[in-house]
CSV table of C-alpha atoms in Angstrom, one decimal:
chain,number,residue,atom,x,y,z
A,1,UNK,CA,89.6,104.1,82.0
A,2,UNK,CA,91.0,103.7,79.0
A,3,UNK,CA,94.7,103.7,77.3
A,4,UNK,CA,96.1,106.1,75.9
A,5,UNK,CA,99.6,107.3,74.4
A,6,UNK,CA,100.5,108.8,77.9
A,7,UNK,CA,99.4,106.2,80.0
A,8,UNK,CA,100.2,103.3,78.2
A,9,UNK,CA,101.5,100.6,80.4
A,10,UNK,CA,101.0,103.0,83.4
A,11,UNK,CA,101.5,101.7,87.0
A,12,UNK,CA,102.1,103.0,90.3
A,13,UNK,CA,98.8,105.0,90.8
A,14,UNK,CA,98.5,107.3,93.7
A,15,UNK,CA,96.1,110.1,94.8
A,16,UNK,CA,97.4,113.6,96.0
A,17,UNK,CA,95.8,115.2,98.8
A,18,UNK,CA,92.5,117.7,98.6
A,19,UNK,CA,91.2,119.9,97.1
A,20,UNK,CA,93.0,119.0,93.8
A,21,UNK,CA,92.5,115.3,94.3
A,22,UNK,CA,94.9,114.7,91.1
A,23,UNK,CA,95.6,111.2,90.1
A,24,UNK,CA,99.2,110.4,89.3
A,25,UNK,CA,101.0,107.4,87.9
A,26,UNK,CA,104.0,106.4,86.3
A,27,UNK,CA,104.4,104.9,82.2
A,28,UNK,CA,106.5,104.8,79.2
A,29,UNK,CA,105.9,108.8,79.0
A,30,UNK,CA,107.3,109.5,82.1
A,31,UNK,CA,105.7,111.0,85.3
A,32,UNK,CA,101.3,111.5,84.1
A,33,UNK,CA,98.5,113.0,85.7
A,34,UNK,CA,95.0,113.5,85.6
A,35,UNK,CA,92.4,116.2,86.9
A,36,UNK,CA,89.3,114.3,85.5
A,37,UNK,CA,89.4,110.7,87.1
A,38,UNK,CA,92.1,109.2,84.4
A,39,UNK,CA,89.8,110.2,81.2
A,40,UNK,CA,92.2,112.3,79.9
A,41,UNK,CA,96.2,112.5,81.3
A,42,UNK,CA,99.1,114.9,80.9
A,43,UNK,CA,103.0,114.0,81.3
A,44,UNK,CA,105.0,116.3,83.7
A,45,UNK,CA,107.6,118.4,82.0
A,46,UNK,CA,110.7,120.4,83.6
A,47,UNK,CA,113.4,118.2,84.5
A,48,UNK,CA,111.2,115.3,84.6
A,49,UNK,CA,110.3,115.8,80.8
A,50,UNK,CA,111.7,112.1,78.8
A,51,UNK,CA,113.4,110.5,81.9
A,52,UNK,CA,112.8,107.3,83.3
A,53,UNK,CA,110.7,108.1,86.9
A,54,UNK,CA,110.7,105.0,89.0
A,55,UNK,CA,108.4,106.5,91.9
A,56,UNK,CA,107.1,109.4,92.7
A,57,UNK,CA,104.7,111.0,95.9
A,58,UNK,CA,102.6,113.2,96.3
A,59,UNK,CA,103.2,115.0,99.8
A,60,UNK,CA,99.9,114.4,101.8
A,61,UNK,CA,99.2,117.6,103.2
A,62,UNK,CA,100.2,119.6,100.3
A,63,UNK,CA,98.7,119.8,97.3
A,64,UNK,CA,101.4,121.3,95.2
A,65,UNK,CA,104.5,119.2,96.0
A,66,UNK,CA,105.4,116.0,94.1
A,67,UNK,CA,108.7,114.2,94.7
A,68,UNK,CA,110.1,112.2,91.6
A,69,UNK,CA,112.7,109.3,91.5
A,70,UNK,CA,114.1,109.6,88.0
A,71,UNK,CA,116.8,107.6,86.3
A,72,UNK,CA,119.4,110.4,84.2
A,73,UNK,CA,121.7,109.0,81.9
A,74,UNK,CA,125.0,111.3,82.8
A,75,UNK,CA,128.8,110.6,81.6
A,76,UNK,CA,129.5,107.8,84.2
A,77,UNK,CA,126.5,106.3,83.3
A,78,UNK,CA,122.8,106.7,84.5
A,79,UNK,CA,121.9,108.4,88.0
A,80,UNK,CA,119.3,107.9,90.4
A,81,UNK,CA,118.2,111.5,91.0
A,82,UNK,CA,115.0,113.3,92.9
A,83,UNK,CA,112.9,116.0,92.0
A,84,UNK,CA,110.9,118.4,93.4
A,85,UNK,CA,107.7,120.0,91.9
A,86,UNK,CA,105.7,123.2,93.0
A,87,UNK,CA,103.1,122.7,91.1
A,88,UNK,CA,101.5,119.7,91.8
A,89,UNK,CA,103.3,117.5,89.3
A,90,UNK,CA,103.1,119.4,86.1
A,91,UNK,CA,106.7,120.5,86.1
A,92,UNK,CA,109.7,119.5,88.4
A,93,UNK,CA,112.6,122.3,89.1
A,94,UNK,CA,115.6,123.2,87.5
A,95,UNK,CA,117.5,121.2,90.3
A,96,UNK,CA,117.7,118.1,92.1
A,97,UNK,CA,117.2,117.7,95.6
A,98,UNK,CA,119.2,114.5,95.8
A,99,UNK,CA,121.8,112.7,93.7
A,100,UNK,CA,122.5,109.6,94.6
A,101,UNK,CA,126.2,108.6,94.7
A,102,UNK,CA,127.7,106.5,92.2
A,103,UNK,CA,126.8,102.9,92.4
A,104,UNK,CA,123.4,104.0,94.4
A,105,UNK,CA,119.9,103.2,93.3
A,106,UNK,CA,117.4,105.3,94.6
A,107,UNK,CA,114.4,102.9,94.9
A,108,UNK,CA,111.2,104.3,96.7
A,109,UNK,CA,110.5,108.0,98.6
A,110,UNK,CA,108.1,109.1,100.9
A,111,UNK,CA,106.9,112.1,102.7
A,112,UNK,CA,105.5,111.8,106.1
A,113,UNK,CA,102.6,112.5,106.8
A,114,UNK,CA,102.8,114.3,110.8
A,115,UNK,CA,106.1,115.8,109.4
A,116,UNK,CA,106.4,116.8,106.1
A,117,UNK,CA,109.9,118.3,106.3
A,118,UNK,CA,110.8,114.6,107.1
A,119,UNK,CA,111.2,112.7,103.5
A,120,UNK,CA,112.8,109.3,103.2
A,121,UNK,CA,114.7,107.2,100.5
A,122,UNK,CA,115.7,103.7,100.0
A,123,UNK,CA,118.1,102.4,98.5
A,124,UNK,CA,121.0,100.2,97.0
A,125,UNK,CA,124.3,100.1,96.7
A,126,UNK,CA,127.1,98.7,94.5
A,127,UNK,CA,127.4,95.3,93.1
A,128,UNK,CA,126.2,93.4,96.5
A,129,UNK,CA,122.7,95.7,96.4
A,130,UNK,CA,123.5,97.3,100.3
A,131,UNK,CA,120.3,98.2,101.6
A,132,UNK,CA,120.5,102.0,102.8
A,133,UNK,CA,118.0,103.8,104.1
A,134,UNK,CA,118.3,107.9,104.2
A,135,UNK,CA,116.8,110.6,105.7
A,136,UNK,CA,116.2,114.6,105.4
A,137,UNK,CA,114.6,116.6,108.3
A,138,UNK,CA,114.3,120.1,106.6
A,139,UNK,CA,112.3,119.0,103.4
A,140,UNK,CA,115.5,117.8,100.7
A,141,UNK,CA,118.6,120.8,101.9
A,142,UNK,CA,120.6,117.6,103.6
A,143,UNK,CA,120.3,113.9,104.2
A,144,UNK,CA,121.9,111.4,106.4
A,145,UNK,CA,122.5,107.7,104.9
A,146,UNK,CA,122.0,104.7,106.9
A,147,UNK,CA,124.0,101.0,106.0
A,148,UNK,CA,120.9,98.5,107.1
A,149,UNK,CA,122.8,95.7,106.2
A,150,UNK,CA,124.4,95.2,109.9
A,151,UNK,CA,120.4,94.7,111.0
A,152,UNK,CA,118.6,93.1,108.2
A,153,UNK,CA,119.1,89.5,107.4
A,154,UNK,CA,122.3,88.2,105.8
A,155,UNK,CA,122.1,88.7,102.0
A,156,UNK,CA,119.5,91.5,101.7
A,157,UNK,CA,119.7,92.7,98.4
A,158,UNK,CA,116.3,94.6,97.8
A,159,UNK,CA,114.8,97.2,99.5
A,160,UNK,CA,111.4,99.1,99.3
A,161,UNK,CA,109.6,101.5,101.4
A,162,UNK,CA,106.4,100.7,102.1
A,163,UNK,CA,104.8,103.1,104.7
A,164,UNK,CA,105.9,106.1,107.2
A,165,UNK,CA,104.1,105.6,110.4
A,166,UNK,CA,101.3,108.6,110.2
A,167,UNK,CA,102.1,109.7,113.3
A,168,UNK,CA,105.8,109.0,113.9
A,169,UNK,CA,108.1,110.1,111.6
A,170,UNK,CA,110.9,108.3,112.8
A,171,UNK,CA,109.2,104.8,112.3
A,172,UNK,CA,109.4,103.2,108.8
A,173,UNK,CA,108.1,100.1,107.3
A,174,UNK,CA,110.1,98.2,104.6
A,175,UNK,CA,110.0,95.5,102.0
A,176,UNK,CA,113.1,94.0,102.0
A,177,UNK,CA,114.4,90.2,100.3
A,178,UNK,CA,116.9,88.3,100.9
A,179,UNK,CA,118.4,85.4,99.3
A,180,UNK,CA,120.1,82.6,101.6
A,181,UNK,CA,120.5,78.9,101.1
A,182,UNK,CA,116.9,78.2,101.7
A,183,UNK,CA,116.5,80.4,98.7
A,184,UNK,CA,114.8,83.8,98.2
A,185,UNK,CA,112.7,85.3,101.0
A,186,UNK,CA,110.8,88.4,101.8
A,187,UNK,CA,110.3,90.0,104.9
A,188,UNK,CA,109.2,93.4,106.4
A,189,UNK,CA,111.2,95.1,108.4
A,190,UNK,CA,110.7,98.3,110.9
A,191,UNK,CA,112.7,100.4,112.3
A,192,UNK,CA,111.8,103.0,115.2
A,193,UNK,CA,114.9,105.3,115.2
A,194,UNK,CA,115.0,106.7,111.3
A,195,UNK,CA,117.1,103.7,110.6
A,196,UNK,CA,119.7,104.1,113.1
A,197,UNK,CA,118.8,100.1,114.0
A,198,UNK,CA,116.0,97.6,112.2
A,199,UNK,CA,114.0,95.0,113.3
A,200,UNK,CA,112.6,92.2,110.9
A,201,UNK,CA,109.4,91.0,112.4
A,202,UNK,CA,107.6,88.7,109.8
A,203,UNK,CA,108.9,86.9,106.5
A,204,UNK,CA,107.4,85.4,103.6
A,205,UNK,CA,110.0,82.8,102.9
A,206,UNK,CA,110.2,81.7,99.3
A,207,UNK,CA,107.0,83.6,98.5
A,208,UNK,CA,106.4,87.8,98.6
A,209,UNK,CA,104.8,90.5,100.1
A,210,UNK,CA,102.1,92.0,97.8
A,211,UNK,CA,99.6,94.1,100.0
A,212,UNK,CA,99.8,96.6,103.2
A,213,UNK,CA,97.3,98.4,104.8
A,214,UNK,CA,96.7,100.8,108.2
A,215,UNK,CA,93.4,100.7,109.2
A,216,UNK,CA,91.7,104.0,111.1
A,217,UNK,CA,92.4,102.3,114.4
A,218,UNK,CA,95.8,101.7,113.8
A,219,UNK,CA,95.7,98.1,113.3
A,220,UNK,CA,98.2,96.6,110.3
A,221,UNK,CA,96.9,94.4,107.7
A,222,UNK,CA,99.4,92.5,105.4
A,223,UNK,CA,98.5,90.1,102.5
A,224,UNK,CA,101.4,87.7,100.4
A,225,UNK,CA,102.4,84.4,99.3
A,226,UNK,CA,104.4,82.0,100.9
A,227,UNK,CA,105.1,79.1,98.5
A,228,UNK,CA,101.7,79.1,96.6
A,229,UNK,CA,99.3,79.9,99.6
A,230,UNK,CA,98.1,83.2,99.7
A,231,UNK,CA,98.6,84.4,103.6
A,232,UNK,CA,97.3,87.2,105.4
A,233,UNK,CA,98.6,89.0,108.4
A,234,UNK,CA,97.6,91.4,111.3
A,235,UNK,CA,99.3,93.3,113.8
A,236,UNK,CA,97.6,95.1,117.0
A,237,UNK,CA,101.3,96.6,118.2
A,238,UNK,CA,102.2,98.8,115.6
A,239,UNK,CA,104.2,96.4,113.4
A,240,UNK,CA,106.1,94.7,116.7
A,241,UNK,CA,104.5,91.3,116.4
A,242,UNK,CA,102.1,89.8,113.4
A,243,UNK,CA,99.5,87.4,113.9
A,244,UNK,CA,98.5,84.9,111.0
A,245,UNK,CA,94.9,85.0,109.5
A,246,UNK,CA,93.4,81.7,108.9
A,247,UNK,CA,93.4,80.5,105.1
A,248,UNK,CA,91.5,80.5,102.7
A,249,UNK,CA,93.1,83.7,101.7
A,250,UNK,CA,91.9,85.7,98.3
A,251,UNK,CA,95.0,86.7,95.8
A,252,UNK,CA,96.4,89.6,97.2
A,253,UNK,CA,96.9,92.4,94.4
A,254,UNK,CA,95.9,94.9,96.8
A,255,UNK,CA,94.6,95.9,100.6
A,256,UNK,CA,93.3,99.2,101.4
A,257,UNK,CA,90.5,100.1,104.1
A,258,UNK,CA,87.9,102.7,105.3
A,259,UNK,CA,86.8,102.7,108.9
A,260,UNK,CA,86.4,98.7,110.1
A,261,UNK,CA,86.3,97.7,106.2
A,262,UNK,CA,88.8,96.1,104.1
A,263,UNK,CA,89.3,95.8,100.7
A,264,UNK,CA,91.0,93.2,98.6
A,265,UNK,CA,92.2,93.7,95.1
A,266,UNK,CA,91.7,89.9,94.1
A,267,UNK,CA,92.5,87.7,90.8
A,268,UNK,CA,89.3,88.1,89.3
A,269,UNK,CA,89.5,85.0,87.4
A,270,UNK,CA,91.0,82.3,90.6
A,271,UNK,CA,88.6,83.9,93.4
A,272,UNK,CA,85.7,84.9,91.0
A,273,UNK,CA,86.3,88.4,92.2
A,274,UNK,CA,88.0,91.5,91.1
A,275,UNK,CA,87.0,93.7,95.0
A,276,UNK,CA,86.4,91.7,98.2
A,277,UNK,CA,85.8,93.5,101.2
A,278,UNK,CA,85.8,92.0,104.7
A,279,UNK,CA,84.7,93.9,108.6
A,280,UNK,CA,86.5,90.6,110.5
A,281,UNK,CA,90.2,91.5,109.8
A,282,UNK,CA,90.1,88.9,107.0
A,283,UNK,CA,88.5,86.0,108.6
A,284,UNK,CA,86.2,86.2,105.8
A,285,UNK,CA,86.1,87.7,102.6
A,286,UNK,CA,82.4,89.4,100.4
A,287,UNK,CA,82.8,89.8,96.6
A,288,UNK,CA,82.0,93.2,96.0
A,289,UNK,CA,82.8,93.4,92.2
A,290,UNK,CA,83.9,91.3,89.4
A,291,UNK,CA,84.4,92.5,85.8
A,292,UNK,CA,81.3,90.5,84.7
A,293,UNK,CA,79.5,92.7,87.1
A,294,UNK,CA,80.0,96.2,85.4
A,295,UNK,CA,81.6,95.6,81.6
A,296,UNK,CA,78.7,96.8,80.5
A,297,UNK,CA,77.3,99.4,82.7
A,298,UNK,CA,80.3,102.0,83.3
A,299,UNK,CA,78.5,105.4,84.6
A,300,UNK,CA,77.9,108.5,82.7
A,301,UNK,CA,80.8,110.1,83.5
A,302,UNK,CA,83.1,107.1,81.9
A,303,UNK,CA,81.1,106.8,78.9
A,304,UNK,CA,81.5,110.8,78.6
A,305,UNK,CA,85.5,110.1,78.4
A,306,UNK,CA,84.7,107.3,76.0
A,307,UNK,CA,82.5,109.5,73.7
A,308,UNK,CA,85.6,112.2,73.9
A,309,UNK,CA,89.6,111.4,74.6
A,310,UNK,CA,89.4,107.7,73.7
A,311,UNK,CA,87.6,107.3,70.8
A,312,UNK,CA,90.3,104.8,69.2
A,313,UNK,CA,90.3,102.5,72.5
A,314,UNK,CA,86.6,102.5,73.1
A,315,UNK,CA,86.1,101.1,69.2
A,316,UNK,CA,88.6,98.4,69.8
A,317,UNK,CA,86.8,97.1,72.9
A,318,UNK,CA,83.5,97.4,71.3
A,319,UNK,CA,84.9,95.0,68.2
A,320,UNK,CA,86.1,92.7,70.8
A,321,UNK,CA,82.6,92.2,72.5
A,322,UNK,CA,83.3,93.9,75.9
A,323,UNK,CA,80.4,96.4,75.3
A,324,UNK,CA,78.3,98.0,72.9
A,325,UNK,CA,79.5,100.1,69.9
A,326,UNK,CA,76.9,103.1,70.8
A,327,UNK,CA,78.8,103.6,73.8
A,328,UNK,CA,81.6,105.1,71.8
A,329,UNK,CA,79.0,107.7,70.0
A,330,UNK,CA,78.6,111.5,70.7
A,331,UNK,CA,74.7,110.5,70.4
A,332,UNK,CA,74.5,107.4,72.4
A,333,UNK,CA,71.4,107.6,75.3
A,334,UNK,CA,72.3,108.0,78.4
A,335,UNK,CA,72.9,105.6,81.1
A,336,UNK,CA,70.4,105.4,83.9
């Protein structure tokens, strides 16, 4: 892919659901999207249009509704709002579904995916960051907040979603940190009862959580840092109890998995791979890809883009050596 004004410093990439497949992400433009596998990107309007969106998700089993997290600057300063749209992203309606209360930071949302009238929110509250966790049953008309801070660890101050059970929507997995004498530490924390009570069964003291993963048979796969060791964990219970993985562990950007397979977004340049995959649970990890590997060999359908939407950035990667300059030409050959 290639950068352009609407996805410059984009992040948080996520795919919606089939048949539109469309690939969304977050950037200084707002909420973007693309319908031709990032070569060319549009930016949401309605009330989304110029504000700040800090997450966003597309709702699994339905193609046409998005749910924003945007920041709106109002007269007692800015508000964590969300937003609905009904047409897969491209606009978001003239009103929110949620409005967090003054002092509240609404920082991740989810749909579930066995319930999709079941939508949660994280957040914090007030000076000492409170985590909260709240929920709405019928789909954004009501929610019920939850104070987590009775069942998370003493001086919990940050707090992420990072996965609705698929098949249980009262079950929730968090990212949550702490910071105690011993200094900062992450954990994950689960909760079987929509947040009604919490559990915290693994931490990362002084290091983080980076990478999560369900595989197809329901086995959990986490990947972090504690201190400077990259660590990786499993859980056969659903998230009750984690084993460790034996080290060597690759940098853990990302995890995600297909069937008995899992793949690790790496540090290209400390593990001398950009894609590892492994079929042992992480015993072992196979380079699949580095950037040496394909700089120079992008398939026809990339160099297409290049040729069309992103002329300026295909010429400034060509003067810097990372491929050739025909690739940026309406007449360059075609790639086998």
């Amino acid at each position: 892919t290639c950068e352009q004004t609407q996805n410059n410093f984009a992040t948080l990439y996520q795919l919606g659901p089939p048949p539109g497949n469309r690939l969304f992400g977050t950037s200084l433009a707002g909420l973007i999207y693309s319908n031709d596998s990032s070569c060319s990107w549009l930016v949401a309007g309605g009330l989304a249009a110029g504000s700040s969106v800090s997450d966003f998700f597309p709702d699994p089993t339905n193609p046409d509704r998005v749910l924003a997290v945007v920041a709106v600057t109002a007269e007692a300063g800015v508000v964590s709002q969300v937003l609905e749209s009904a047409d897969g992203g491209a606009t978001f309606g003239s009103q929110p579904l949620y409005t967090a209360a003054s002092g509240d930071n609404i920082s991740g949302i989810e749909i579930s995916r066995s319930t999709p009238t079941t939508v949660y929110l994280t957040l914090t509250s007030g000076a000492a960051h409170t985590p909260k966790l709240a929920q709405s049953t019928n789909s954004g008309g009501s929610w019920q907040v939850r104070d987590l801070s009775a069942h998370l660890p003493a001086g919990t101050n940050f707090i992420r979603l990072i996965a609705i059970d698929p098949t249980d929507p009262q079950k929730v997995f968090l990212r949550i940190r702490s910071l105690g004498d011993g200094g900062t530490t992450e954990a994950v924390a689960v909760t079987d009862d929509s947040g009604a009570t919490a559990s915290t069964p693994l931490s990362f003291p002084g290091g983080i959580l980076s990478a999560f993963t369900r595989m197809s048979n329901g086995t959990i796969v986490l990947g972090g840092v504690v201190g400077t060791t990259s660590v990786a964990y499993t859980s056969a219970d659903g998230g009750s109890t984690f084993q460790p993985v034996p080290t060597p562990q690759p940098s853990f950007r990302g995890l995600s998995s297909r069937g008995t397979t899992l793949y690790v977004v790496a540090d290209n340049q400390a593990d001398g791979y950009a894609i590892g995959t492994s079929t042992d649970l992480g015993m072992t990890w196979k380079p699949l890809m580095g950037w040496a590997d394909s700089v120079y060999t992008p398939i026809q359908a990339i160099q297409t883009c290049l040729m069309t939407y992103c002329q300026t950035d295909c010429r400034a990667r060509a003067s810097a050596g990372q491929w050739s300059p025909d690739m940026c030409s309406a007449t360059a050959a075609p790639l086998p």
